[in-house]
mmCIF file of C-alpha atoms in Angstrom:
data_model
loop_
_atom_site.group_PDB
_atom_site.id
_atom_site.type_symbol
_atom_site.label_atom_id
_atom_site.label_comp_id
_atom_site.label_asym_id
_atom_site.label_seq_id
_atom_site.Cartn_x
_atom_site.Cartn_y
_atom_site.Cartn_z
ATOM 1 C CA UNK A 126 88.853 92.816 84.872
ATOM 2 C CA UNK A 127 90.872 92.297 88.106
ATOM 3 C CA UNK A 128 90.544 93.804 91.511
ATOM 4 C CA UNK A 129 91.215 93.726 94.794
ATOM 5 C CA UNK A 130 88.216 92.364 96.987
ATOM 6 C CA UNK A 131 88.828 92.265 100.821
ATOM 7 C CA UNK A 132 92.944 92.809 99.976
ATOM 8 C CA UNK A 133 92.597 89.804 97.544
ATOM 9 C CA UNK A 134 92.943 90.090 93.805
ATOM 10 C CA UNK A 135 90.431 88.882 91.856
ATOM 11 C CA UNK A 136 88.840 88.529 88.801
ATOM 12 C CA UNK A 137 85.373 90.654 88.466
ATOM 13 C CA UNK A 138 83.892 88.400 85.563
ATOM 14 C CA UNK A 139 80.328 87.621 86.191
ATOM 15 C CA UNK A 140 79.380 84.402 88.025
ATOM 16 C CA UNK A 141 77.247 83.078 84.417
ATOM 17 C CA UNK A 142 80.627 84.143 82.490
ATOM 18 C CA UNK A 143 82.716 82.741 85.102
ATOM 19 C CA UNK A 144 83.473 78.828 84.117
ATOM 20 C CA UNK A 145 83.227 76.901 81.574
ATOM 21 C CA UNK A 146 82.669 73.136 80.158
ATOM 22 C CA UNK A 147 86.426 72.753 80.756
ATOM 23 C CA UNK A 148 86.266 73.929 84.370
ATOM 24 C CA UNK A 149 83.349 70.713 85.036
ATOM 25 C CA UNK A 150 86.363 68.571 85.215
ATOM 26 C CA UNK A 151 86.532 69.746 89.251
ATOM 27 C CA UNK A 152 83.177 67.684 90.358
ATOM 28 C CA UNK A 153 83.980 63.734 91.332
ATOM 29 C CA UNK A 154 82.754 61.085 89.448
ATOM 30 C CA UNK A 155 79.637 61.259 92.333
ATOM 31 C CA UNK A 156 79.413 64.877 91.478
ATOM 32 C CA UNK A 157 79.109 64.221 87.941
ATOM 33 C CA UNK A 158 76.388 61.752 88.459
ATOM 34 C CA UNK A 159 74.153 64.124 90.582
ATOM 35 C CA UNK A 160 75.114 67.731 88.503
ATOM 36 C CA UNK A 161 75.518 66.873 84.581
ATOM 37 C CA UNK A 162 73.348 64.284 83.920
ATOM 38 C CA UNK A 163 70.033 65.273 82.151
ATOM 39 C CA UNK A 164 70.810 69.152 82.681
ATOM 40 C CA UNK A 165 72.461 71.364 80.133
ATOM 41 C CA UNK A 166 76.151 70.917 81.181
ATOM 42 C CA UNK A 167 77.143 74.274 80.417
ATOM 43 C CA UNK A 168 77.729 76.367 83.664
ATOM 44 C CA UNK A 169 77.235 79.477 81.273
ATOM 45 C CA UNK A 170 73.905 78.107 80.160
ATOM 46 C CA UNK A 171 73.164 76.436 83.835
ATOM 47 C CA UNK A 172 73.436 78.471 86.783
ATOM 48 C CA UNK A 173 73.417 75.652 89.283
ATOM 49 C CA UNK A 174 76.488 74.199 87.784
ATOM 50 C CA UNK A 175 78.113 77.623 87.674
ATOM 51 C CA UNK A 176 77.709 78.188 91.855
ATOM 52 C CA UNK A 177 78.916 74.572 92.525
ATOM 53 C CA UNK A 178 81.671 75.510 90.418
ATOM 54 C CA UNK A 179 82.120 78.194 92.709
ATOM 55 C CA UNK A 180 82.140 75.909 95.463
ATOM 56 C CA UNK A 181 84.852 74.096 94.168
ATOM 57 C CA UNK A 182 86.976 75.971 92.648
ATOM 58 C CA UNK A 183 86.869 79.415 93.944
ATOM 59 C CA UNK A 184 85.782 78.926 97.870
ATOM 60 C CA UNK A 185 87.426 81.644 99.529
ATOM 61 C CA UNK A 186 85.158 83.861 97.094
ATOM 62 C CA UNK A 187 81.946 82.582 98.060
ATOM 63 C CA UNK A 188 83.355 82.558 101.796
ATOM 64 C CA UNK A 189 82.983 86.135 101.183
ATOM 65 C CA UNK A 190 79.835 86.768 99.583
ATOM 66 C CA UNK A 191 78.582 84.395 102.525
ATOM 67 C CA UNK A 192 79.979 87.007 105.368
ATOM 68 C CA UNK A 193 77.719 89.739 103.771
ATOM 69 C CA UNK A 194 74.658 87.262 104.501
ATOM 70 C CA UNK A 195 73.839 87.252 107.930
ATOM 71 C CA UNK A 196 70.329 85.346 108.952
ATOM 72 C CA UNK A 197 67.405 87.453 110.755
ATOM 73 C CA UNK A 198 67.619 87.446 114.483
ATOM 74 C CA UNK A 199 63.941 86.226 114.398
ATOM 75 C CA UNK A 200 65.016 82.716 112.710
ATOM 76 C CA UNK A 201 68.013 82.342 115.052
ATOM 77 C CA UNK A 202 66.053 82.220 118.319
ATOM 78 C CA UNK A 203 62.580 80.655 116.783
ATOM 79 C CA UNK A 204 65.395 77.663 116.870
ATOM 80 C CA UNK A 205 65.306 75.383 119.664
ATOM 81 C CA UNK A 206 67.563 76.507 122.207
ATOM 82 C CA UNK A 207 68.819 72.783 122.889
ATOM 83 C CA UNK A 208 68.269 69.286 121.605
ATOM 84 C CA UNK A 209 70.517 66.258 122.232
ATOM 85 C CA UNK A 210 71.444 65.959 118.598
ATOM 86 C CA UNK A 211 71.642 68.074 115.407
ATOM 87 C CA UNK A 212 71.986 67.434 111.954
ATOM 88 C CA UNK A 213 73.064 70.244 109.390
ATOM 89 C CA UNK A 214 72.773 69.208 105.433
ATOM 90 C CA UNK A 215 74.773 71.654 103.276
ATOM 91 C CA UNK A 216 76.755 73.151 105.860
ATOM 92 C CA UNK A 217 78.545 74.546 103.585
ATOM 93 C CA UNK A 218 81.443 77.062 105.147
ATOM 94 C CA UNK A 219 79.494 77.215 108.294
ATOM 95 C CA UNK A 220 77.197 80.180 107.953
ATOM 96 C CA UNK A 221 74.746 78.690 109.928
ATOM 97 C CA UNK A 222 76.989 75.671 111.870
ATOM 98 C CA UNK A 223 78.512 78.312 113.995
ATOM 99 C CA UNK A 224 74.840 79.042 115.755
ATOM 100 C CA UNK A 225 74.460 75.390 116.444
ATOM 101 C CA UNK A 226 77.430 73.847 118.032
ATOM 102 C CA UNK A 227 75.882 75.173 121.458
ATOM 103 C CA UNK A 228 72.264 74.003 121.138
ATOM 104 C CA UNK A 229 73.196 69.966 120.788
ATOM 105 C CA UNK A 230 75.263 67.865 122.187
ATOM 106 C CA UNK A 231 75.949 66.211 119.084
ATOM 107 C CA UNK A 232 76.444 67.994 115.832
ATOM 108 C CA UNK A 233 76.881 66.153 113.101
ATOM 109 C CA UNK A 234 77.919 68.149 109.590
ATOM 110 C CA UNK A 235 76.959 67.294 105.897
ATOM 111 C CA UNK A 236 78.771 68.649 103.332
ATOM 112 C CA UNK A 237 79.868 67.156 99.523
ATOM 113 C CA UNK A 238 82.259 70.092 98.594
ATOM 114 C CA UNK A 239 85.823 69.204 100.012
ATOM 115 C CA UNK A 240 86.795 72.907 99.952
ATOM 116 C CA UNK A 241 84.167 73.982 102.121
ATOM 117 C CA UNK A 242 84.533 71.383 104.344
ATOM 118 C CA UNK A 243 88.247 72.059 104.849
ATOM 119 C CA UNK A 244 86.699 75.713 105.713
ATOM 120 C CA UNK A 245 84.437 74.365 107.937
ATOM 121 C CA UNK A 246 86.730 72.217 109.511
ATOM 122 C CA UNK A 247 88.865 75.112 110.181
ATOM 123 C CA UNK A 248 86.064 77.098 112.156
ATOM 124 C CA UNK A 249 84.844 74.482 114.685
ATOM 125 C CA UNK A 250 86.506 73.396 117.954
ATOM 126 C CA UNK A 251 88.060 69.931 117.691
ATOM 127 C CA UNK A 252 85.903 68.595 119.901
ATOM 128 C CA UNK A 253 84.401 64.905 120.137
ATOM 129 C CA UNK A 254 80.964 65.934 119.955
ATOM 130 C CA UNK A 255 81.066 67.639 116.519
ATOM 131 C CA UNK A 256 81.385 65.304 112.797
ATOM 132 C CA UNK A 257 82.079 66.571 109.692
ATOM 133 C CA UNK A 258 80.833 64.825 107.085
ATOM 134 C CA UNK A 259 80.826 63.853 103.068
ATOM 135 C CA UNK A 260 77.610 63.544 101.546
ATOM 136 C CA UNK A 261 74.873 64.442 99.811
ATOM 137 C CA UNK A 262 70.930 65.342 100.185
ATOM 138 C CA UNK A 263 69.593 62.435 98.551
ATOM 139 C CA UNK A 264 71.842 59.903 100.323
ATOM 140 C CA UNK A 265 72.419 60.622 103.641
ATOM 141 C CA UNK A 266 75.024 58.235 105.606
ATOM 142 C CA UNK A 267 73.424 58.336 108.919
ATOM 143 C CA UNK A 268 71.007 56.113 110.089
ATOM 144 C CA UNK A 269 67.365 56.594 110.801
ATOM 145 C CA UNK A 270 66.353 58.900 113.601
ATOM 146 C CA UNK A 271 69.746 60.168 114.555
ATOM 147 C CA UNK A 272 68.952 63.326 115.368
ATOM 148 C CA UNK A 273 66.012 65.768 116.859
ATOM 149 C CA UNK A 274 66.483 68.781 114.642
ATOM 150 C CA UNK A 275 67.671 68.439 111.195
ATOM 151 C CA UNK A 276 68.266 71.081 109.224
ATOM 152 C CA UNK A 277 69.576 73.105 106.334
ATOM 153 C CA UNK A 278 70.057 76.795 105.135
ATOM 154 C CA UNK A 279 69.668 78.005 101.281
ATOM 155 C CA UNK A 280 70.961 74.431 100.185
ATOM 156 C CA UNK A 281 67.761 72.589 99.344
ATOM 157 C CA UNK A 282 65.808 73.200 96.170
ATOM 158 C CA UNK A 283 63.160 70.973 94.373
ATOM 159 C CA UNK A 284 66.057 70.145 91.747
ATOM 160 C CA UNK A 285 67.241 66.111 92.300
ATOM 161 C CA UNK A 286 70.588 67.060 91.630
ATOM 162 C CA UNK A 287 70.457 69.393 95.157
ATOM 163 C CA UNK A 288 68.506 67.723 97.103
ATOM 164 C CA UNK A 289 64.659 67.154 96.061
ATOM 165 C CA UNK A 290 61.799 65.240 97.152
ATOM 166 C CA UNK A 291 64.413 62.188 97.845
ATOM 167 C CA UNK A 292 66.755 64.593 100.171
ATOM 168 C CA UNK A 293 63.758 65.770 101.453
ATOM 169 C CA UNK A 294 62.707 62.349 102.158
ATOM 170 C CA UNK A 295 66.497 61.646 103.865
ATOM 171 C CA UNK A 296 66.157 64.039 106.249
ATOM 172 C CA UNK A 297 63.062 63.465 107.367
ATOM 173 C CA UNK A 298 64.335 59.727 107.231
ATOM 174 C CA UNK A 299 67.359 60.710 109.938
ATOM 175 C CA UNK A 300 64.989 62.852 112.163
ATOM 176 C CA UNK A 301 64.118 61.201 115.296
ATOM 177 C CA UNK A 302 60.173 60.590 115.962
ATOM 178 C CA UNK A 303 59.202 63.786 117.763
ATOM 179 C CA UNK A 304 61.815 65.743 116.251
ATOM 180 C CA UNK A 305 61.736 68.546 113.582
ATOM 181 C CA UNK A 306 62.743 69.161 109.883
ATOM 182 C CA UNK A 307 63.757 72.714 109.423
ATOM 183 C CA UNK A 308 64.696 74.690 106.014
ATOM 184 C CA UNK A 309 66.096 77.990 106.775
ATOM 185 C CA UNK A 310 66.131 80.766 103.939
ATOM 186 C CA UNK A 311 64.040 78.499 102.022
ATOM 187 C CA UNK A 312 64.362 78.798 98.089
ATOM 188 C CA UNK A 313 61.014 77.328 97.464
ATOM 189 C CA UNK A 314 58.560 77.617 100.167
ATOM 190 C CA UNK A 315 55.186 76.437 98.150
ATOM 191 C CA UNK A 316 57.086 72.789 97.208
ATOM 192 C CA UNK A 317 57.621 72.280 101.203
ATOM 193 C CA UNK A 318 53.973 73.167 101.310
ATOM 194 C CA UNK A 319 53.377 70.530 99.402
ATOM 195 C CA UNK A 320 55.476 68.098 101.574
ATOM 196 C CA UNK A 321 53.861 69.405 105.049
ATOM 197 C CA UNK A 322 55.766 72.214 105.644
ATOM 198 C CA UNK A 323 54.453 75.201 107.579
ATOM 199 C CA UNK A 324 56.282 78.797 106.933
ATOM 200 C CA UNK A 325 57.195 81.325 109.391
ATOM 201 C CA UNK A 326 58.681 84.580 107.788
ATOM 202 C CA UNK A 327 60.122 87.349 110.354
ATOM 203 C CA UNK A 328 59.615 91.233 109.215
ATOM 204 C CA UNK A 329 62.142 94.174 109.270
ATOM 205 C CA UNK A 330 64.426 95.517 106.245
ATOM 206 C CA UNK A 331 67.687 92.991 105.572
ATOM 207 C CA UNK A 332 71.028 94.420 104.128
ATOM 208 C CA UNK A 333 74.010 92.254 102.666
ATOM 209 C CA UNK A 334 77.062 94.223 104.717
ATOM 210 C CA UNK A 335 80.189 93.852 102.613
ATOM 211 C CA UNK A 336 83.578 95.122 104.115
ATOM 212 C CA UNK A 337 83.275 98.189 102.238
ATOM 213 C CA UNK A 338 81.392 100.437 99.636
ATOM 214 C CA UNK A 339 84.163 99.107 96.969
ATOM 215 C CA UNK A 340 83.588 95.492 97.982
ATOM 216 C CA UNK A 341 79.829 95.851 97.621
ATOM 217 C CA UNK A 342 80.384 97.140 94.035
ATOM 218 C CA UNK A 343 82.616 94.327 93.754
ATOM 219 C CA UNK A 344 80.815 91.539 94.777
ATOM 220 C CA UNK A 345 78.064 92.818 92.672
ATOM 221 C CA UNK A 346 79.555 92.711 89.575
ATOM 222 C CA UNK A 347 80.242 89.155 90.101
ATOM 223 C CA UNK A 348 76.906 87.779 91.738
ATOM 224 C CA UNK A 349 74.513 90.683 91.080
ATOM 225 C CA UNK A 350 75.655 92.939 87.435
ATOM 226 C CA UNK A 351 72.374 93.492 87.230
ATOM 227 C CA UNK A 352 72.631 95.409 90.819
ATOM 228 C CA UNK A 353 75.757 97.485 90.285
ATOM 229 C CA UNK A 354 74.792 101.199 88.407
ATOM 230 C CA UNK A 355 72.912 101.641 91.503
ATOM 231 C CA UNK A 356 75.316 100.071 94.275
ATOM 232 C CA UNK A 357 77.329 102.697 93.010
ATOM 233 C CA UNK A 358 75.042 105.479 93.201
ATOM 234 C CA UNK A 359 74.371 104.371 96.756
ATOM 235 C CA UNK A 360 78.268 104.057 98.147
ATOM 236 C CA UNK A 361 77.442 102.377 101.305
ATOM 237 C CA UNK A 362 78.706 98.995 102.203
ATOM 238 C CA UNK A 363 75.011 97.762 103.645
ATOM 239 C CA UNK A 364 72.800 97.160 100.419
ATOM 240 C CA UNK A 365 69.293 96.117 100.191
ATOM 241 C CA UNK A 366 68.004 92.675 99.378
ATOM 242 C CA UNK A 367 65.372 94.554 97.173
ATOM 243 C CA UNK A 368 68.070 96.351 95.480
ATOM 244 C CA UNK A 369 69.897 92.377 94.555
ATOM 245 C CA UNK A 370 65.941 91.519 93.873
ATOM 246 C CA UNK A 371 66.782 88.427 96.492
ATOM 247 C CA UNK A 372 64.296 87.108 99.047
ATOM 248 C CA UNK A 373 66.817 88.001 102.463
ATOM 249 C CA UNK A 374 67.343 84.946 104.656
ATOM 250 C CA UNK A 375 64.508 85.853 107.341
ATOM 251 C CA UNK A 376 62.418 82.881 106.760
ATOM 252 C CA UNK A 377 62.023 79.232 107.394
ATOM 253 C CA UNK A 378 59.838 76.373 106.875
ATOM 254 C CA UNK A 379 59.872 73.338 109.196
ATOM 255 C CA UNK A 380 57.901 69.880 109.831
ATOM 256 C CA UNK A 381 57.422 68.233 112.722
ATOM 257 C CA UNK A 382 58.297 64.238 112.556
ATOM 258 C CA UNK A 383 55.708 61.565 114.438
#
């Protein structure tokens, strides 16, 4: 099925349903080595592959599913209000970026997905104290302690392929002694426990806020089917992480470096 989701048309196949083993033919040969090997390279068997697929191959989409995500007040200003230097790994189409180019006088951007780099690109001021940046969690190409806050947001999870206890490693690796390691919207707070990380969780009810009642129901049947008999129901545009059965981006975990 094909609609029309914020005055674009497109197709409202589910995000598991969305690509196939032809469509893996988008990631680089670096991609390759980091997604396909020892997985199931099936992104209709392997959800990870399916939403780097995503990245790559439908980014203005997942620019939009990102504007319905916006990140708790409560994280925003628990972040230091200025350091000399940032680092942002997974920056992705800038979701978070945006709040940091005025709390460093440096900001330097990781991101391996050209597309959303290009988007990124497109957002910040071309100014000489802001880098965008190919790469990847486990192989950073800074060098040690180039920055005092590094940091990421719903990028990192324990998987090597995005990131792990090696990209874990590389950004504590780039943080400058006395600085701080912070995961915002963390997928797997008890592995950072493991590593040294303390959580900090902010309270209040969190909506996704499409465009529109019809995009909500749109969106969902892409990224959340399982959400959309009673998106419907509803008819608002602001829907309830407990409705998508999604932890809402109001948390963080962070570790401070010796």
């Amino acid at each position: 099925m094909t609609t029309e989701v914020a005055g674009q048309s497109v197709t409202t196949v589910p995000l598991t349903q969305r690509y196939s083993t032809a469509d893996l033919g988008a990631f680089s040969a670096d991609e390759s080595g980091r997604f396909l090997e020892g997985v199931i390279a099936d992104p209709q068997r392997n959800p990870s592959l399916a939403w780097e697929l995503l990245y790559r191959l439908e980014p203005d989409l997942y620019e939009r599913l990102v504007a319905a995500e916006h990140i708790h007040a409560g994280v925003l200003e628990w972040l230091p209000r200025h350091v000399p230097r940032i680092i942002e790994v997974g920056a992705g189409t800038g979701r978070l970026t945006l709040e940091l180019v005025a709390r460093c006088d440096q900001l330097t951007a990781v991101e391996p997905a050209t597309p959303l780099r290009e988007r990124l690109q497109g957002k910040l001021p071309p100014t000489a104290n802001i880098r965008i940046l190919s790469g990847f969690f486990d192989a950073l190409p800074l060098p040690d302690q180039s920055a005092e806050l590094v940091i990421a947001c719903s990028a990192l999870t324990p998987e090597a392929a995005h990131g792990g206890d090696r990209g874990l490693a590389e950004m504590e690796r780039v943080s400058a002694a006395g600085g701080m390691v912070v995961i915002v919207w963390p997928n797997h707070p008890e592995w950072l426990a493991t590593h040294g990380y303390r959580y900090v969780s902010f309270p209040g009810p969190m909506t996704m806020d499409f465009a529109s009642p019809s995009e909500a129901v749109q969106m969902a049947e892409i990224f959340y089917p399982h959400a959309v008999a009673e998106i419907q129901a509803r008819g608002k545009r602001h829907v309830p992480y407990d409705i998508l059965g999604v932890n809402p981006p109001c948390d963080l975990a962070y570790k401070s470096i010796p």
